[in-house]
Amino acid sequence: MSGRRRSMLAAVAAALLASVIGSALAALPFARPASAAEERVLNIYNWSDYIDPKVLEAFTRETGIKVVYDTYDNNEILETKLLAGRSGYDIVVPSGPYLQRLIRAGAFLPLDKSKLKNLGNLWPEVTSRLAAYDPGNTYAVDYMWGTTGIGYNVAALRERLGANATVNSWNVVLNPTSANKLKECGMMMLDSPEDLIPSMLPAFGAKADSRRWDDITLVTDALYKVRGAVRKFHSSEYIQALANGDICLAVGYSGDIMQAKRRAEEAKNGIDIAYVVPKEGALMWFDTFAIPKDAAHPAEALAFIDYMMRPEVAAANTNFVSYASGNLTAKKFVKPEILSNPGIYPDEATMQRLSINTAWDDRTQRYVTRLWTRVRTGR
């Protein structure tokens, strides 16, 4: 047989063999197009009503990364998921003291800052305060920050407390006389001892970060005395309730109160909502982006954090949720009515009245949990 003939037969045999192997591989369950195998996904767990949906859509269009987005209403839910392990999330948004506790528990990956080219846009003052929870800003980047204060229906409050009533004081909710006057029109408070207790401690002459059980008990005893006037302890329902006029006062987060104000204005229902930081002082809180240690898509998570630190993107979220961004460069893109609102971006005098609270130790946390259960249930 000639060499040419052998070459031709060999070529035919090789082609047939390749065809057979290719058919066999195609029949296997794991054989699929490369594009499907390489689909990029990012699983996010964030607070409810806390991001502009258009930002998520733009991120996916630009990067090709599909976003799966879930929400929660309190830090306890997030903490439980992360400590149990295998949460399934790549980005989470813990608040300051919970961030601190979860860092201690080894729940997060340190940030690869070489992949975060937009770090320079962050607000130095906010970043330095956040370092109390995350030394060296190793594990987290601030997303939003704000205050815990009093939101109220201006007309309803004047009607029940008088035109000259002092509203910018914790006394308006902690004094049983004024609290009972507000019972009929409705009062709600955060279901969050980590926010309420440190915020109210200055009203009793104590520091927001006090660890003294006697100081903590002063606040919870005062709350217990007015609990009958509180329609509900909840960390998000008060937004719509205040906007609708279903309640006349809420102790809540600054941005939530501003969302309620905006919803009332959009509904043109005649409800005027205001927000104040009590004169005794209040809590400055931080919500941060962090990557769980067992995140399945850490590269996508870093890409998302870097995207969210773009000034225009950070401003878009602030304009949507009415919270102050931890991005200083973003301020030039924030709507003037938001930037000039002292309830969102406090002036320097108000900033000096704001405190931070670090995580309680385990023993104090258990003590607070018992006290808070008594406040909520009356038992």
Tab-separated table of C-alpha atoms in Angstrom:
chain	number	residue	atom	x	y	z
A	1	MET	CA	0.000	0.000	0.000
A	2	SER	CA	1.420	3.312	-1.007
A	3	GLY	CA	2.406	5.891	1.576
A	4	ARG	CA	-0.165	8.304	0.156
A	5	ARG	CA	-2.945	5.709	0.530
A	6	ARG	CA	-1.921	4.988	4.139
A	7	SER	CA	-1.974	8.731	4.898
A	8	MET	CA	-5.462	9.072	3.410
A	9	LEU	CA	-6.783	6.113	5.416
A	10	ALA	CA	-5.139	7.438	8.565
A	11	ALA	CA	-6.757	10.820	8.044
A	12	VAL	CA	-10.192	9.252	7.541
A	13	ALA	CA	-9.728	7.099	10.647
A	14	ALA	CA	-8.666	10.110	12.706
A	15	ALA	CA	-11.692	12.088	11.516
A	16	LEU	CA	-14.045	9.237	12.372
A	17	LEU	CA	-12.454	8.839	15.800
A	18	ALA	CA	-12.755	12.560	16.503
A	19	SER	CA	-16.389	12.464	15.442
A	20	VAL	CA	-17.149	9.534	17.745
A	21	ILE	CA	-15.368	11.129	20.705
A	22	GLY	CA	-17.071	14.453	20.065
A	23	SER	CA	-20.504	12.795	19.971
A	24	ALA	CA	-19.774	10.930	23.189
A	25	LEU	CA	-18.678	14.094	24.986
A	26	ALA	CA	-21.719	15.989	23.786
A	27	ALA	CA	-23.938	13.316	25.293
A	28	LEU	CA	-22.376	13.649	28.736
A	29	PRO	CA	-24.405	15.690	31.292
A	30	PHE	CA	-21.563	18.085	32.032
A	31	ALA	CA	-20.936	18.983	28.407
A	32	ARG	CA	-22.339	22.476	27.811
A	33	PRO	CA	-21.454	25.621	25.915
A	34	ALA	CA	-18.473	27.523	27.288
A	35	SER	CA	-20.540	30.697	27.696
A	36	ALA	CA	-22.952	28.952	30.086
A	37	ALA	CA	-20.117	27.337	32.029
A	38	GLU	CA	-18.459	30.704	32.483
A	39	GLU	CA	-21.563	32.667	33.544
A	40	ARG	CA	-20.582	35.096	36.283
A	41	VAL	CA	-22.902	35.488	39.256
A	42	LEU	CA	-22.938	37.694	42.359
A	43	ASN	CA	-25.162	36.928	45.356
A	44	ILE	CA	-25.927	40.018	47.457
A	45	TYR	CA	-27.633	40.212	50.857
A	46	ASN	CA	-28.598	43.782	51.765
A	47	TRP	CA	-31.100	45.793	53.771
A	48	SER	CA	-34.531	46.268	52.204
A	49	ASP	CA	-35.202	49.393	50.097
A	50	TYR	CA	-31.507	50.212	50.129
A	51	ILE	CA	-30.233	50.481	46.563
A	52	ASP	CA	-31.292	51.988	43.263
A	53	PRO	CA	-32.395	49.025	41.070
A	54	LYS	CA	-31.049	50.856	38.031
A	55	VAL	CA	-27.557	50.645	39.533
A	56	LEU	CA	-27.782	46.852	39.654
A	57	GLU	CA	-29.009	46.751	36.061
A	58	ALA	CA	-26.160	49.011	34.891
A	59	PHE	CA	-23.591	46.887	36.733
A	60	THR	CA	-24.805	43.744	34.975
A	61	ARG	CA	-24.848	45.439	31.562
A	62	GLU	CA	-21.281	46.651	31.973
A	63	THR	CA	-19.708	43.567	33.542
A	64	GLY	CA	-21.921	40.681	32.428
A	65	ILE	CA	-22.210	39.639	36.086
A	66	LYS	CA	-25.706	38.469	36.984
A	67	VAL	CA	-26.897	39.803	40.351
A	68	VAL	CA	-29.048	37.727	42.698
A	69	TYR	CA	-30.341	40.140	45.329
A	70	ASP	CA	-31.926	39.221	48.687
A	71	THR	CA	-32.905	41.503	51.589
A	72	TYR	CA	-33.206	41.450	55.366
A	73	ASP	CA	-34.572	43.747	58.078
A	74	ASN	CA	-32.082	43.451	60.932
A	75	ASN	CA	-28.468	42.633	61.679
A	76	GLU	CA	-29.369	39.624	63.820
A	77	ILE	CA	-30.649	37.736	60.773
A	78	LEU	CA	-27.457	38.475	58.866
A	79	GLU	CA	-25.231	37.535	61.789
A	80	THR	CA	-27.002	34.209	62.293
A	81	LYS	CA	-26.570	33.277	58.629
A	82	LEU	CA	-22.896	34.164	58.540
A	83	LEU	CA	-22.005	32.398	61.783
A	84	ALA	CA	-23.815	29.268	60.627
A	85	GLY	CA	-21.566	29.208	57.538
A	86	ARG	CA	-22.335	28.556	53.883
A	87	SER	CA	-24.654	31.550	53.673
A	88	GLY	CA	-24.442	31.479	49.886
A	89	TYR	CA	-23.726	35.219	49.698
A	90	ASP	CA	-20.794	37.089	48.169
A	91	ILE	CA	-21.609	40.587	49.445
A	92	VAL	CA	-23.274	41.454	52.770
A	93	VAL	CA	-23.925	44.818	54.432
A	94	PRO	CA	-23.402	44.643	58.222
A	95	SER	CA	-23.647	47.677	60.493
A	96	GLY	CA	-20.729	48.821	62.652
A	97	PRO	CA	-20.928	46.750	65.859
A	98	TYR	CA	-21.999	43.645	63.948
A	99	LEU	CA	-19.155	44.148	61.518
A	100	GLN	CA	-16.816	44.243	64.508
A	101	ARG	CA	-18.221	41.059	66.039
A	102	LEU	CA	-18.169	39.190	62.750
A	103	ILE	CA	-14.580	40.250	62.079
A	104	ARG	CA	-13.637	38.802	65.464
A	105	ALA	CA	-15.427	35.592	64.491
A	106	GLY	CA	-13.382	35.355	61.292
A	107	ALA	CA	-16.454	35.708	59.062
A	108	PHE	CA	-14.930	37.901	56.335
A	109	LEU	CA	-12.211	37.902	53.715
A	110	PRO	CA	-9.730	40.781	53.902
A	111	LEU	CA	-10.229	43.154	50.983
A	112	ASP	CA	-7.743	42.964	48.133
A	113	LYS	CA	-7.300	46.721	47.862
A	114	SER	CA	-5.242	46.362	44.683
A	115	LYS	CA	-8.555	45.518	42.989
A	116	LEU	CA	-10.316	48.595	44.402
A	117	LYS	CA	-9.077	51.463	42.289
A	118	ASN	CA	-11.875	53.754	43.521
A	119	LEU	CA	-10.841	53.640	47.199
A	120	GLY	CA	-9.564	57.204	46.900
A	121	ASN	CA	-13.139	58.473	46.608
A	122	LEU	CA	-13.995	57.517	50.188
A	123	TRP	CA	-14.722	60.132	52.863
A	124	PRO	CA	-11.722	60.285	55.250
A	125	GLU	CA	-13.762	61.311	58.312
A	126	VAL	CA	-16.259	58.505	57.754
A	127	THR	CA	-13.485	55.999	57.066
A	128	SER	CA	-11.613	56.993	60.223
A	129	ARG	CA	-14.715	56.568	62.382
A	130	LEU	CA	-15.457	53.229	60.747
A	131	ALA	CA	-11.962	52.072	61.745
A	132	ALA	CA	-13.228	51.790	65.324
A	133	TYR	CA	-14.978	48.619	64.162
A	134	ASP	CA	-12.543	47.558	61.456
A	135	PRO	CA	-8.994	48.582	62.365
A	136	GLY	CA	-7.066	49.551	59.276
A	137	ASN	CA	-10.279	49.323	57.251
A	138	THR	CA	-9.139	45.829	56.367
A	139	TYR	CA	-12.445	44.041	55.814
A	140	ALA	CA	-15.081	46.597	54.870
A	141	VAL	CA	-15.905	49.694	52.867
A	142	ASP	CA	-18.598	52.138	53.979
A	143	TYR	CA	-21.710	52.121	51.813
A	144	MET	CA	-24.009	54.532	53.629
A	145	TRP	CA	-23.992	56.248	56.992
A	146	GLY	CA	-26.498	58.207	58.976
A	147	THR	CA	-27.995	58.940	62.363
A	148	THR	CA	-30.668	57.538	64.618
A	149	GLY	CA	-33.214	60.181	65.590
A	150	ILE	CA	-36.835	61.264	65.618
A	151	GLY	CA	-39.102	61.531	62.589
A	152	TYR	CA	-42.531	63.051	63.047
A	153	ASN	CA	-45.704	64.325	61.435
A	154	VAL	CA	-45.407	68.079	62.065
A	155	ALA	CA	-49.123	68.899	62.232
A	156	ALA	CA	-50.093	65.834	64.289
A	157	LEU	CA	-47.358	66.471	66.838
A	158	ARG	CA	-48.278	70.130	67.259
A	159	GLU	CA	-51.909	69.168	67.704
A	160	ARG	CA	-51.116	66.786	70.573
A	161	LEU	CA	-48.112	68.375	72.238
A	162	GLY	CA	-48.664	72.057	71.455
A	163	ALA	CA	-47.144	74.440	68.946
A	164	ASN	CA	-44.143	75.196	71.152
A	165	ALA	CA	-43.345	71.646	72.205
A	166	THR	CA	-39.674	70.682	72.250
A	167	VAL	CA	-39.243	67.930	69.696
A	168	ASN	CA	-35.461	67.807	69.400
A	169	SER	CA	-35.050	65.875	72.646
A	170	TRP	CA	-35.284	62.217	73.640
A	171	ASN	CA	-37.651	63.427	76.335
A	172	VAL	CA	-40.470	63.592	73.775
A	173	VAL	CA	-40.516	59.783	73.580
A	174	LEU	CA	-39.085	58.782	76.969
A	175	ASN	CA	-41.323	60.951	79.128
A	176	PRO	CA	-44.511	58.947	79.838
A	177	THR	CA	-46.677	62.090	79.769
A	178	SER	CA	-45.721	63.125	76.232
A	179	ALA	CA	-45.501	59.498	75.037
A	180	ASN	CA	-49.065	58.822	76.149
A	181	LYS	CA	-50.268	61.900	74.277
A	182	LEU	CA	-48.799	60.376	71.135
A	183	LYS	CA	-50.272	56.930	71.724
A	184	GLU	CA	-53.516	57.682	69.907
A	185	CYS	CA	-51.870	59.029	66.754
A	186	GLY	CA	-49.269	56.260	66.803
A	187	MET	CA	-45.612	55.891	67.706
A	188	MET	CA	-43.132	53.276	66.459
A	189	MET	CA	-39.531	52.516	67.385
A	190	LEU	CA	-36.714	50.505	65.906
A	191	ASP	CA	-36.565	46.868	66.921
A	192	SER	CA	-32.863	47.280	67.562
A	193	PRO	CA	-31.389	47.671	71.046
A	194	GLU	CA	-27.964	48.139	69.420
A	195	ASP	CA	-29.252	51.400	67.934
A	196	LEU	CA	-31.728	52.645	70.508
A	197	ILE	CA	-29.768	52.137	73.718
A	198	PRO	CA	-26.515	53.864	72.638
A	199	SER	CA	-28.526	56.669	71.016
A	200	MET	CA	-30.463	57.348	74.200
A	201	LEU	CA	-27.660	56.893	76.750
A	202	PRO	CA	-26.525	60.563	76.436
A	203	ALA	CA	-29.993	61.621	77.630
A	204	PHE	CA	-29.096	59.982	80.950
A	205	GLY	CA	-25.685	61.588	81.180
A	206	ALA	CA	-23.835	58.493	79.990
A	207	LYS	CA	-21.611	57.919	76.985
A	208	ALA	CA	-23.109	56.162	73.964
A	209	ASP	CA	-20.442	53.481	74.223
A	210	SER	CA	-20.982	52.829	77.941
A	211	ARG	CA	-20.601	49.215	79.064
A	212	ARG	CA	-21.999	49.840	82.534
A	213	TRP	CA	-25.048	47.687	83.077
A	214	ASP	CA	-26.560	50.349	85.344
A	215	ASP	CA	-26.414	52.862	82.475
A	216	ILE	CA	-27.958	50.417	80.026
A	217	THR	CA	-30.724	49.596	82.502
A	218	LEU	CA	-31.612	53.289	82.817
A	219	VAL	CA	-32.530	53.331	79.122
A	220	THR	CA	-34.399	50.023	79.056
A	221	ASP	CA	-36.348	50.915	82.209
A	222	ALA	CA	-37.413	54.192	80.585
A	223	LEU	CA	-38.433	52.361	77.426
A	224	TYR	CA	-40.357	49.805	79.464
A	225	LYS	CA	-42.389	52.607	81.063
A	226	VAL	CA	-43.468	53.973	77.672
A	227	ARG	CA	-43.784	50.659	75.810
A	228	GLY	CA	-47.574	50.823	76.124
A	229	ALA	CA	-47.553	53.934	73.951
A	230	VAL	CA	-45.449	52.260	71.257
A	231	ARG	CA	-47.610	50.724	68.564
A	232	LYS	CA	-44.819	48.513	67.262
A	233	PHE	CA	-41.114	47.879	67.459
A	234	HIS	CA	-39.989	47.303	63.879
A	235	SER	CA	-36.995	48.373	61.812
A	236	SER	CA	-38.660	49.150	58.488
A	237	GLU	CA	-42.484	49.280	58.690
A	238	TYR	CA	-42.420	52.773	60.152
A	239	ILE	CA	-41.370	54.230	56.783
A	240	GLN	CA	-44.695	53.661	55.071
A	241	ALA	CA	-46.682	54.133	58.273
A	242	LEU	CA	-45.226	57.613	58.718
A	243	ALA	CA	-45.704	58.479	55.039
A	244	ASN	CA	-49.369	57.390	55.145
A	245	GLY	CA	-50.178	59.202	58.372
A	246	ASP	CA	-50.816	55.906	60.180
A	247	ILE	CA	-48.391	57.040	62.883
A	248	CYS	CA	-47.249	60.475	63.943
A	249	LEU	CA	-43.783	59.697	65.288
A	250	ALA	CA	-41.007	57.190	64.692
A	251	VAL	CA	-37.637	56.685	66.296
A	252	GLY	CA	-35.679	55.470	63.304
A	253	TYR	CA	-32.860	55.905	60.840
A	254	SER	CA	-32.353	59.284	59.195
A	255	GLY	CA	-32.600	58.010	55.638
A	256	ASP	CA	-35.738	56.016	56.352
A	257	ILE	CA	-37.438	59.130	57.689
A	258	MET	CA	-36.393	61.011	54.556
A	259	GLN	CA	-37.815	58.215	52.420
A	260	ALA	CA	-41.097	58.559	54.297
A	261	LYS	CA	-41.045	62.315	53.685
A	262	ARG	CA	-40.471	61.793	49.970
A	263	ARG	CA	-43.251	59.210	49.709
A	264	ALA	CA	-45.690	61.586	51.410
A	265	GLU	CA	-44.722	64.377	49.021
A	266	GLU	CA	-45.100	62.098	46.002
A	267	ALA	CA	-48.532	60.973	47.252
A	268	LYS	CA	-49.523	64.647	47.776
A	269	ASN	CA	-51.385	63.610	50.908
A	270	GLY	CA	-50.671	66.830	52.810
A	271	ILE	CA	-48.451	65.123	55.407
A	272	ASP	CA	-45.353	67.133	56.334
A	273	ILE	CA	-42.637	64.975	57.892
A	274	ALA	CA	-39.580	66.342	59.694
A	275	TYR	CA	-36.494	64.744	61.212
A	276	VAL	CA	-34.325	65.863	64.132
A	277	VAL	CA	-31.195	64.678	65.867
A	278	PRO	CA	-31.940	65.073	69.606
A	279	LYS	CA	-29.969	67.809	71.342
A	280	GLU	CA	-28.603	65.357	73.924
A	281	GLY	CA	-26.817	63.479	71.150
A	282	ALA	CA	-27.448	60.461	68.971
A	283	LEU	CA	-25.805	57.545	67.270
A	284	MET	CA	-23.876	57.732	64.034
A	285	TRP	CA	-24.115	54.389	62.300
A	286	PHE	CA	-22.433	52.810	59.280
A	287	ASP	CA	-23.561	50.149	56.822
A	288	THR	CA	-20.650	48.487	55.065
A	289	PHE	CA	-19.814	46.209	52.162
A	290	ALA	CA	-17.998	43.054	53.264
A	291	ILE	CA	-17.205	39.714	51.618
A	292	PRO	CA	-18.010	36.504	53.565
A	293	LYS	CA	-15.055	34.202	54.056
A	294	ASP	CA	-16.785	31.377	52.171
A	295	ALA	CA	-17.984	33.587	49.285
A	296	ALA	CA	-18.111	31.584	46.059
A	297	HIS	CA	-17.464	34.634	43.867
A	298	PRO	CA	-14.927	36.912	45.601
A	299	ALA	CA	-13.620	38.401	42.337
A	300	GLU	CA	-17.145	39.445	41.345
A	301	ALA	CA	-17.669	40.849	44.847
A	302	LEU	CA	-14.588	43.047	44.551
A	303	ALA	CA	-15.734	44.211	41.109
A	304	PHE	CA	-19.086	45.197	42.611
A	305	ILE	CA	-17.564	47.090	45.551
A	306	ASP	CA	-15.275	48.999	43.202
A	307	TYR	CA	-18.214	49.825	40.933
A	308	MET	CA	-20.256	51.079	43.898
A	309	MET	CA	-17.408	53.424	44.867
A	310	ARG	CA	-17.607	55.322	41.593
A	311	PRO	CA	-18.807	58.834	42.504
A	312	GLU	CA	-21.718	58.853	40.031
A	313	VAL	CA	-22.884	55.423	41.197
A	314	ALA	CA	-22.600	56.279	44.894
A	315	ALA	CA	-24.560	59.489	44.280
A	316	ALA	CA	-27.274	57.613	42.369
A	317	ASN	CA	-27.841	55.394	45.406
A	318	THR	CA	-27.880	58.366	47.772
A	319	ASN	CA	-30.384	60.154	45.548
A	320	PHE	CA	-32.564	57.035	45.594
A	321	VAL	CA	-32.477	56.098	49.293
A	322	SER	CA	-31.810	59.513	50.888
A	323	TYR	CA	-28.872	58.356	53.012
A	324	ALA	CA	-25.472	60.000	53.163
A	325	SER	CA	-22.849	58.170	51.131
A	326	GLY	CA	-19.445	57.257	52.550
A	327	ASN	CA	-18.087	58.545	49.221
A	328	LEU	CA	-16.831	62.119	49.530
A	329	THR	CA	-16.317	62.645	45.788
A	330	ALA	CA	-19.951	61.668	45.202
A	331	LYS	CA	-21.228	64.810	46.924
A	332	LYS	CA	-20.923	66.860	43.722
A	333	PHE	CA	-23.425	64.495	42.043
A	334	VAL	CA	-25.923	64.395	44.930
A	335	LYS	CA	-29.187	66.296	44.478
A	336	PRO	CA	-28.974	69.759	46.115
A	337	GLU	CA	-32.085	69.188	48.222
A	338	ILE	CA	-30.469	66.078	49.727
A	339	LEU	CA	-26.991	67.525	50.166
A	340	SER	CA	-28.378	70.615	51.911
A	341	ASN	CA	-30.656	68.624	54.219
A	342	PRO	CA	-29.057	68.553	57.708
A	343	GLY	CA	-31.015	65.422	58.520
A	344	ILE	CA	-29.002	63.577	55.868
A	345	TYR	CA	-25.721	65.487	55.763
A	346	PRO	CA	-25.431	67.017	59.267
A	347	ASP	CA	-23.611	70.288	59.826
A	348	GLU	CA	-20.405	70.356	61.832
A	349	ALA	CA	-22.134	71.234	65.121
A	350	THR	CA	-24.437	68.221	64.777
A	351	MET	CA	-21.518	65.991	63.804
A	352	GLN	CA	-19.900	66.819	67.129
A	353	ARG	CA	-22.980	65.485	68.944
A	354	LEU	CA	-22.835	62.162	67.149
A	355	SER	CA	-21.258	59.141	68.801
A	356	ILE	CA	-20.373	55.630	67.749
A	357	ASN	CA	-20.895	52.424	69.701
A	358	THR	CA	-18.670	49.400	69.438
A	359	ALA	CA	-19.840	45.826	69.951
A	360	TRP	CA	-20.847	44.668	73.409
A	361	ASP	CA	-18.991	41.715	74.884
A	362	ASP	CA	-20.898	38.423	74.915
A	363	ARG	CA	-21.963	38.715	78.551
A	364	THR	CA	-23.317	42.238	78.088
A	365	GLN	CA	-25.011	41.194	74.836
A	366	ARG	CA	-26.913	38.453	76.675
A	367	TYR	CA	-27.891	40.943	79.361
A	368	VAL	CA	-29.146	43.424	76.766
A	369	THR	CA	-31.098	40.673	74.990
A	370	ARG	CA	-32.941	39.857	78.236
A	371	LEU	CA	-33.722	43.512	78.878
A	372	TRP	CA	-34.891	44.065	75.311
A	373	THR	CA	-37.195	41.052	75.459
A	374	ARG	CA	-38.778	42.622	78.549
A	375	VAL	CA	-39.241	45.954	76.726
A	376	ARG	CA	-40.821	44.331	73.659
A	377	THR	CA	-43.056	41.811	75.400
A	378	GLY	CA	-43.711	43.422	78.778
A	379	ARG	CA	-42.424	40.274	80.509
